[in-house]
Coordinates of C-alpha atoms and ligand atoms in Angstrom, one line a residue:
M1 CA 179.5 54.7 -43.2
S2 CA 175.8 54.7 -43.8
N3 CA 174.1 51.5 -44.9
P4 CA 173.3 51.6 -48.6
L5 CA 170.5 49.0 -48.1
Y6 CA 168.7 51.0 -45.4
I7 CA 165.0 51.7 -45.9
Q8 CA 162.7 53.6 -43.7
L9 CA 159.0 53.0 -43.8
P10 CA 156.1 53.8 -41.4
G11 CA 156.9 51.7 -38.3
L12 CA 159.8 50.0 -39.9
D13 CA 163.5 50.7 -39.9
L14 CA 164.8 48.1 -42.3
Q15 CA 168.5 47.2 -42.4
N16 CA 167.7 45.9 -45.9
P17 CA 164.6 45.7 -48.0
I18 CA 164.2 41.9 -48.1
M19 CA 161.6 40.1 -46.2
P20 CA 159.8 36.7 -46.6
A21 CA 156.2 37.1 -47.7
S22 CA 153.3 36.0 -45.5
G23 CA 152.3 32.3 -45.7
C24 CA 155.6 31.3 -47.3
F25 CA 157.7 31.4 -44.1
G26 CA 155.2 30.2 -41.4
F27 CA 156.2 31.9 -38.2
G28 CA 159.9 31.6 -39.0
N29 CA 160.7 28.4 -37.0
E30 CA 161.6 26.1 -39.9
Y31 CA 163.7 28.7 -41.7
G32 CA 165.4 29.6 -38.4
K33 CA 167.1 26.2 -38.6
F34 CA 168.7 27.2 -41.9
Y35 CA 170.1 30.6 -41.1
D36 CA 170.0 33.5 -38.6
L37 CA 166.8 35.4 -39.2
N38 CA 168.4 38.5 -37.8
Q39 CA 169.8 39.1 -41.3
L40 CA 166.4 39.8 -42.7
G41 CA 164.9 43.3 -43.0
A42 CA 161.7 41.9 -41.5
I43 CA 159.4 38.9 -41.6
M44 CA 155.8 38.8 -42.6
I45 CA 154.2 36.1 -40.6
K46 CA 151.4 33.8 -41.5
A47 CA 147.9 35.2 -41.4
T48 CA 146.3 35.4 -38.0
T49 CA 142.6 35.2 -37.5
P50 CA 140.7 35.5 -34.1
E51 CA 140.2 31.8 -33.8
A52 CA 142.4 28.9 -35.0
R53 CA 141.7 27.7 -38.5
F54 CA 142.5 24.4 -40.0
G55 CA 142.4 25.6 -43.6
N56 CA 141.0 23.9 -46.7
E57 CA 140.9 20.3 -47.6
T58 CA 143.9 18.7 -49.3
P59 CA 145.2 18.7 -52.0
R60 CA 145.8 22.4 -51.6
I61 CA 149.0 22.9 -53.4
A62 CA 149.7 22.2 -57.1
E63 CA 152.8 23.0 -59.1
T64 CA 152.6 24.8 -62.5
P65 CA 155.4 25.3 -65.0
S66 CA 156.4 28.7 -63.6
G67 CA 154.9 28.9 -60.1
M68 CA 152.4 27.2 -57.9
L69 CA 148.7 27.2 -57.0
N70 CA 147.7 27.2 -53.4
A71 CA 144.5 27.1 -51.5
I72 CA 145.7 26.8 -48.0
G73 CA 142.7 28.6 -46.6
L74 CA 144.4 30.7 -43.9
Q75 CA 145.4 27.8 -41.6
N76 CA 146.8 29.3 -38.3
P77 CA 146.6 28.7 -34.6
G78 CA 144.5 31.8 -33.8
L79 CA 145.2 35.1 -32.1
K80 CA 145.7 33.8 -28.5
V81 CA 148.4 31.3 -29.4
V82 CA 150.2 33.8 -31.7
Q83 CA 150.1 36.4 -28.9
S84 CA 151.0 34.2 -26.0
E85 CA 153.5 31.8 -27.6
I86 CA 154.7 32.6 -31.1
L87 CA 155.4 36.3 -30.9
P88 CA 157.1 36.1 -27.4
D89 CA 159.2 33.2 -28.6
L90 CA 160.3 35.1 -31.7
H91 CA 161.1 38.2 -29.6
A92 CA 163.2 36.2 -27.1
R93 CA 165.2 34.6 -30.0
Y94 CA 165.4 37.6 -32.3
P95 CA 164.9 40.8 -30.2
D96 CA 165.7 43.2 -33.1
L97 CA 163.8 41.4 -35.8
N98 CA 160.9 43.4 -37.2
I99 CA 157.7 41.4 -37.4
I100 CA 154.9 42.4 -39.8
A101 CA 151.7 40.6 -38.6
N102 CA 149.4 39.5 -41.4
V103 CA 145.7 39.8 -40.3
A104 CA 142.7 38.1 -41.9
G105 CA 139.1 37.5 -41.1
S106 CA 135.7 36.7 -42.4
C107 CA 134.0 39.9 -41.2
E108 CA 135.0 43.4 -40.2
E109 CA 134.8 42.5 -36.5
D110 CA 137.4 39.7 -37.0
Y111 CA 139.9 42.2 -38.4
V112 CA 139.2 44.7 -35.7
T113 CA 139.7 42.2 -32.9
V114 CA 143.1 41.0 -34.2
C115 CA 144.3 44.4 -35.2
R116 CA 143.4 45.9 -31.8
E117 CA 145.5 43.3 -29.9
I118 CA 148.3 42.0 -32.1
G119 CA 150.3 45.3 -32.1
D120 CA 150.7 45.0 -28.3
A121 CA 153.7 42.6 -28.9
P122 CA 156.9 44.6 -28.8
N123 CA 158.2 43.0 -32.0
V124 CA 155.1 43.7 -34.1
K125 CA 156.1 46.9 -35.9
A126 CA 153.4 46.9 -38.5
I127 CA 150.3 45.1 -39.7
E128 CA 149.6 43.8 -43.1
L129 CA 145.8 43.7 -43.7
N130 CA 145.0 40.7 -45.8
I131 CA 141.9 41.8 -47.7
S132 CA 142.9 39.9 -50.8
C133 CA 143.1 36.2 -50.0
P134 CA 141.4 34.3 -52.8
N135 CA 141.1 31.0 -51.0
V136 CA 138.5 31.3 -48.4
K137 CA 134.8 31.6 -48.6
H138 CA 133.3 34.8 -47.2
G139 CA 136.6 36.3 -46.5
G140 CA 139.5 38.2 -47.7
I141 CA 139.0 39.0 -51.3
A142 CA 135.4 40.3 -50.8
F143 CA 137.0 43.2 -48.8
G144 CA 139.7 43.8 -51.4
T145 CA 137.7 44.2 -54.6
D146 CA 135.2 46.9 -53.6
P147 CA 136.6 50.4 -52.8
N148 CA 133.9 51.3 -50.3
V149 CA 134.2 48.0 -48.4
A150 CA 138.0 48.2 -48.4
A151 CA 137.9 51.8 -47.2
S152 CA 135.5 51.1 -44.4
L153 CA 137.6 48.2 -43.2
T154 CA 140.8 50.2 -43.3
E155 CA 139.1 53.0 -41.3
A156 CA 137.8 50.5 -38.7
V157 CA 141.2 49.0 -38.1
K158 CA 143.0 52.3 -38.1
R159 CA 140.8 53.4 -35.2
V160 CA 142.1 50.5 -33.0
A161 CA 145.5 49.5 -34.3
K162 CA 148.6 50.7 -32.4
V163 CA 151.0 50.2 -35.3
P164 CA 151.0 51.3 -39.0
I165 CA 148.6 49.5 -41.3
Y166 CA 149.7 48.2 -44.7
V167 CA 146.8 47.0 -46.8
K168 CA 147.5 44.0 -49.1
L169 CA 146.1 44.6 -52.6
S170 CA 144.6 42.0 -54.8
P171 CA 145.5 41.6 -58.5
N172 CA 142.1 40.0 -59.1
V173 CA 140.4 43.2 -60.0
T174 CA 139.6 45.1 -63.3
D175 CA 141.0 48.5 -62.0
I176 CA 143.2 48.6 -59.0
I177 CA 143.4 52.4 -58.8
P178 CA 140.0 53.3 -57.3
I179 CA 140.6 50.6 -54.6
A180 CA 144.1 51.9 -53.8
K181 CA 142.9 55.5 -53.7
A182 CA 140.0 54.6 -51.4
I183 CA 142.3 52.7 -49.0
E184 CA 144.8 55.6 -49.0
A185 CA 142.0 58.1 -48.2
A186 CA 140.8 55.9 -45.4
G187 CA 144.2 56.3 -43.7
A188 CA 146.3 53.3 -44.6
D189 CA 150.0 53.8 -44.0
G190 CA 151.1 51.7 -46.9
F191 CA 150.3 49.0 -49.4
T192 CA 151.7 45.5 -49.8
M193 CA 151.1 44.1 -53.3
I194 CA 150.4 41.7 -54.8
N195 CA 148.5 38.7 -53.4
T196 CA 148.1 35.7 -55.6
L197 CA 146.2 35.6 -58.9
L198 CA 143.2 33.3 -59.0
G199 CA 143.9 30.2 -61.1
M200 CA 142.9 26.6 -61.7
Q201 CA 144.6 23.4 -62.9
I202 CA 142.8 20.2 -64.1
D203 CA 143.9 16.6 -63.7
L204 CA 143.5 15.0 -67.1
K205 CA 142.8 11.5 -65.7
T206 CA 140.2 12.3 -63.2
R207 CA 139.0 15.4 -65.2
Q208 CA 138.7 17.2 -61.9
P209 CA 140.5 20.3 -60.6
L210 CA 143.7 19.3 -58.9
L211 CA 142.9 21.4 -55.8
A212 CA 140.1 20.2 -53.5
N213 CA 139.1 23.9 -53.4
Q214 CA 138.9 23.8 -57.2
T215 CA 140.6 27.2 -57.6
G216 CA 143.7 28.6 -55.9
G217 CA 146.1 31.5 -55.9
L218 CA 148.9 31.5 -58.5
S219 CA 152.3 32.7 -57.2
G220 CA 155.9 32.6 -58.3
A221 CA 157.8 33.6 -61.4
A222 CA 154.7 33.7 -63.6
I223 CA 153.1 36.6 -61.8
K224 CA 156.1 39.0 -61.6
P225 CA 155.2 41.0 -64.7
V226 CA 151.7 41.5 -63.3
A227 CA 153.1 42.6 -60.0
I228 CA 155.5 45.1 -61.7
R229 CA 152.7 46.5 -63.7
L230 CA 150.3 46.9 -60.7
I231 CA 153.0 48.4 -58.5
H232 CA 153.9 50.9 -61.2
Q233 CA 150.3 51.9 -61.6
V234 CA 149.6 52.2 -57.9
F235 CA 152.8 54.1 -57.3
H236 CA 151.8 56.8 -59.8
A237 CA 148.2 57.1 -58.4
T238 CA 148.9 57.3 -54.6
N239 CA 151.4 58.7 -52.1
I240 CA 151.9 56.0 -49.6
P241 CA 154.8 53.5 -49.7
I242 CA 154.5 50.1 -51.3
I243 CA 156.1 46.8 -50.2
G244 CA 156.2 44.8 -53.4
M245 CA 156.0 41.1 -53.9
G246 CA 155.0 38.6 -56.6
G247 CA 157.5 36.2 -58.3
V248 CA 160.7 37.7 -56.9
Q249 CA 163.5 35.2 -57.2
T250 CA 166.7 37.1 -58.1
V251 CA 168.5 40.3 -57.1
D252 CA 167.5 41.8 -60.5
D253 CA 163.9 41.1 -59.6
V254 CA 164.3 43.0 -56.4
L255 CA 165.8 46.0 -58.2
E256 CA 163.2 45.9 -60.9
M257 CA 160.4 45.9 -58.3
M258 CA 162.0 48.9 -56.6
M259 CA 162.4 50.7 -59.9
A260 CA 158.6 50.2 -60.4
G261 CA 157.9 51.9 -57.1
A262 CA 158.3 49.4 -54.3
S263 CA 160.2 50.6 -51.2
A264 CA 160.9 47.1 -50.0
V265 CA 160.4 43.6 -51.4
A266 CA 158.9 40.4 -50.0
V267 CA 159.8 37.0 -51.3
G268 CA 157.2 34.2 -51.2
T269 CA 157.2 31.1 -53.3
A270 CA 161.0 31.2 -54.0
N271 CA 161.5 30.2 -50.3
F272 CA 160.1 26.8 -51.1
T273 CA 162.6 26.0 -53.8
D274 CA 165.6 27.6 -52.0
P275 CA 165.3 28.2 -48.3
Y276 CA 168.3 30.4 -48.4
V277 CA 166.9 32.8 -51.1
C278 CA 166.4 35.7 -48.7
P279 CA 170.0 35.8 -47.3
K280 CA 171.4 35.2 -50.8
L281 CA 169.5 38.3 -52.1
I282 CA 170.7 40.4 -49.2
E283 CA 174.3 39.4 -49.8
A284 CA 174.0 39.9 -53.6
L285 CA 172.5 43.4 -53.5
P286 CA 175.6 45.5 -52.9
K287 CA 177.6 44.0 -55.7
R288 CA 174.7 44.2 -58.2
M289 CA 174.0 47.8 -57.1
A290 CA 177.7 48.7 -57.7
E291 CA 177.5 47.1 -61.2
L292 CA 174.4 49.2 -62.1
G293 CA 175.7 52.4 -60.5
I294 CA 173.1 52.5 -57.7
N295 CA 174.6 54.2 -54.6
N296 CA 171.7 53.5 -52.2
L297 CA 168.4 51.8 -52.5
S298 CA 166.3 54.7 -51.2
E299 CA 167.4 56.7 -54.2
L300 CA 166.4 53.9 -56.6
I301 CA 162.7 53.8 -55.8
Q302 CA 160.6 54.7 -58.8
Q303 CA 163.6 55.3 -61.0
V304 CA 161.9 53.5 -64.0
R305 CA 162.4 55.6 -67.1
E306 CA 159.2 55.8 -68.9
G307 CA 160.0 55.1 -72.6
K308 CA 158.8 58.0 -74.7
Ligands
FMN1 C1 151.4 28.7 -49.7 C2 151.1 30.2 -49.7 C3 150.4 30.7 -48.6 C4 150.1 32.1 -48.5 N1 149.5 32.5 -47.4 C5 149.2 33.9 -47.3 C6 148.7 34.4 -46.1 O1 148.4 33.7 -45.1 N2 148.4 35.8 -46.1 C7 148.7 36.6 -47.1 O2 148.5 37.8 -47.1 N3 149.3 36.1 -48.3 C8 149.6 34.8 -48.4 N4 150.2 34.3 -49.5 C9 150.5 35.2 -50.6 C10 152.0 35.6 -50.5 O3 152.3 36.3 -49.3 C11 152.4 36.5 -51.7 O4 151.6 37.7 -51.7 C12 152.2 35.8 -53.1 O5 152.6 34.4 -52.9 C13 153.0 36.5 -54.2 O6 154.4 36.4 -53.9 P1 155.4 35.2 -54.5 O7 155.0 35.1 -56.0 O8 156.8 35.7 -54.3 O9 155.0 34.0 -53.8 C14 150.5 32.9 -49.6 C15 151.2 32.4 -50.7 C16 151.5 31.0 -50.7 C17 152.2 30.5 -51.9

């Protein structure tokens, strides 16, 4: 019998549409102690930059009533360690697990360097280009807010990458459509969306921002309606697939995001409150689909009925 959860995307044959979002799952080691990662559709690993980064000063996480603010600042061990230790180790332990590598940098050359090499690992099936990180100076978001800069970067990495490129869109823009269209025209294979929304929280006693970085990225339940709106908009304006994320916690959130136009769904902040959230969602999907009369997920994508 065919698998009703199966989703096919550029570079990715997914046994189900659920994957942990980048930065919320490290490189899988900690969560691998809780459950067998083979159950997941894929994992999006922490951002990789050419050199190791220690990230921003602490405090760099703050809780809010319906999500969290973070300003981690792309902490990671650098391309060499990811290539020589982390990816081979994941491959040895989970030979069939799809890895989506998240690539970041401070200049075009950084992205090109990592994208040229990281797809050599047999388990890296796609790259997520993080042009939307709000938490580092001279990096990330500058690439994701200008259509021309985003297109030029996409073209540059497409020339060297050996696996499909999914570009991660920022919600911190006035109009996402020209940016998404420029990235599509530059040859991207798909979008991932959304990254965090820029936010700030103030400590009343010290009268200072809670985060050492002052501002941080808001994620979690609070941002889901923003994600749904942006996915819906981009789905209608472009023709490449979308991996959706932003505040997904429940099986209904997954189905809602797919109705808006996402072909697969990543789960970020929810992993921090429940490390089992991803396997729970995978298990819950078939029953909820049956209740709602959904035969298979690939039929569901963009089934939202526009109220008239
Ligand atoms: C602590 C933390 C670290 C993150 N690090 C990255 C990262 O390295 N690269 C990236 O593209 N996104 C990163 N993100 C953004 C998430 O991948 C995701 O886009 C965002 O959190 C929205 O999903 P959520 O509401 O389910 O968390 C990070 C998010 C959090 C909370």
